[in-house]
Amino acid sequence: MTENSNAFRQVSGRDQRSGSRWQGLRRTATGIAAGLLLGGAPIVATAQDDNHIQLPQLGDTSSGLVSRARENELGEMWLRMFRSQVRTSSDALLQQYVENSLKSLAEYSPLEDKSLDVVVVKNDTMNAFAVPGGVVGVHTGLFLFAENEDQFASVLAHELAHLSQRHYARSLEAQRNSTLPTLAGMLGALVLAATAGGDAGIAAMTATQAAALDNQLRFSRQNEQEADRVGIETLAKSGMDPQAAGEMFEQMLKATRYYRRPPEFLLTHPVTEKRIADARLRANRMEKVPLRDSREYHLMRARIRVNAEATPQQAVKRFQAELRGVNDNEDAARYGLALAQTAAGKPDTALDTLQPLLDKEPDKDAFVLARADIDLARQDYTSATRRLQKAVDNNPKNHALTMGLANAHFKAGNYLAAERILKKHSRVRRKDPAVWYLLAETHGLAGDIVGVHEARAEYYILNGVFDKALQHLRHGVRLAQNDYQTHAILEQRMKDVIKMQEKAKEL
């Protein structure tokens, strides 16, 4: 097979260590991470890798507060670099849930620009973070620690509060005469936490904590106190239980007692008994919220728990035990068992397990997707595509169902149908690497070689691998000589990428 028809590898930490222009960042991340302050929202100075490419800089000692446009620019660049180093989740249903959760909370937060870029990191450690420019990241492990949706939302609300209060820019202004922590430090620590199990990142951040100046600590504590207050207010306004913030803090504190190492989140968001008490006191002053629990959250949590087990067979045993016992979330346990049985190569048994859920809610997207996965495992592609097409017709803006339908057509060998769906979807979700990844694969098998290069270029742009993006754009330009419109589009995109490279060098 030729290079054009081969499926290209998804960008991973290993790929980037061997070929990315950010590889120097990885080698120096531990040292750079010493720029992070305990509990503070990171601010930015300048750092260079081996290729003399500088990271974005929020400002200098004479710039004052950074503009929001500048923060957005920084956020986009940071996210590209982060993706180039870290495994992100390709689970469209999970991505959709996290995006919707953040969107709902943002409506009740004081955040002025409510457009957010959400990255879900495929890692079982508990972590969440916010970056200037509206980037919010969530480790899948957060679902394992948060026992209910309100606790999960309390962490998201806290991160939104850091963004809405512009702690990054305010920290820069307050410390204009100090040595400034770097965005590279934040990137280095978060990359290490997400790829090396967190130990190296924790070592670097622990050293930073010991070296931090008292005035910097005081300011960062003020940031955390303000984020606690604003986050709890956001929870209450959204109709969620403000007590969940204190409960989640307590969960974190327990983790420091019973685990070999604390969750990464605690290294930048230290929790004390006083902080828990303050959160509870603040929540007690607010109106009581009726107790509720979101089944949707527990369904997403079940998806994470299936993948967290060493093997699908172990996941099957875990969920079988839960169904036999007393369980407040029986539907989630049943759903998790069906997913695990499908992954274990037992689609018929999985259908028996899932059927009671389908009988109650035949149109629920999580159950429709699970049923389609069973069809695909049986190689019943006609049933899978028919079932998903009906669901998409009823809910055409649903990202997870759309990706599920495209994937089903792809697996069935209906490449032209998959291509049509993904080309349209890529115009809606231009900043989603998973969409461009599958579109590139589909273009290749459908015989659209120019489309392969265009989609691969967009994928690499979103992952901060500009050299490879330019390589594919040049191939596309050469092959599109007789298509004036496509040729012009690709040439303009080349100019865009060259500007991105130049801007990265200048910043």
Coordinates of C-alpha atoms in Angstrom, one line a residue, residues 1 11 34 54 61 104 108 113-115 117 149 193 248 273 316 322 356 373 400 423 507:
M1 CA 0.0 0.0 0.0
V11 CA -0.2 11.7 17.4
A34 CA 9.5 24.5 38.7
Q54 CA 9.7 30.2 22.2
T61 CA 7.0 44.1 33.3
S104 CA -24.3 24.6 31.2
Y108 CA -24.3 30.7 35.3
D113 CA -16.5 34.8 26.8
K114 CA -18.4 31.5 27.3
S115 CA -16.9 29.8 24.3
D117 CA -12.1 24.5 24.2
E149 CA -22.5 14.8 39.1
A193 CA 1.1 14.1 35.1
M248 CA -15.4 16.9 46.7
E273 CA -9.6 21.1 56.8
V316 CA -17.5 -7.9 33.5
E322 CA -22.6 -4.7 41.5
P356 CA -34.1 -3.9 29.8
D373 CA -21.7 -1.5 19.0
A400 CA -21.8 11.3 19.5
K423 CA -17.2 16.3 5.6
L507 CA 6.3 35.0 21.0

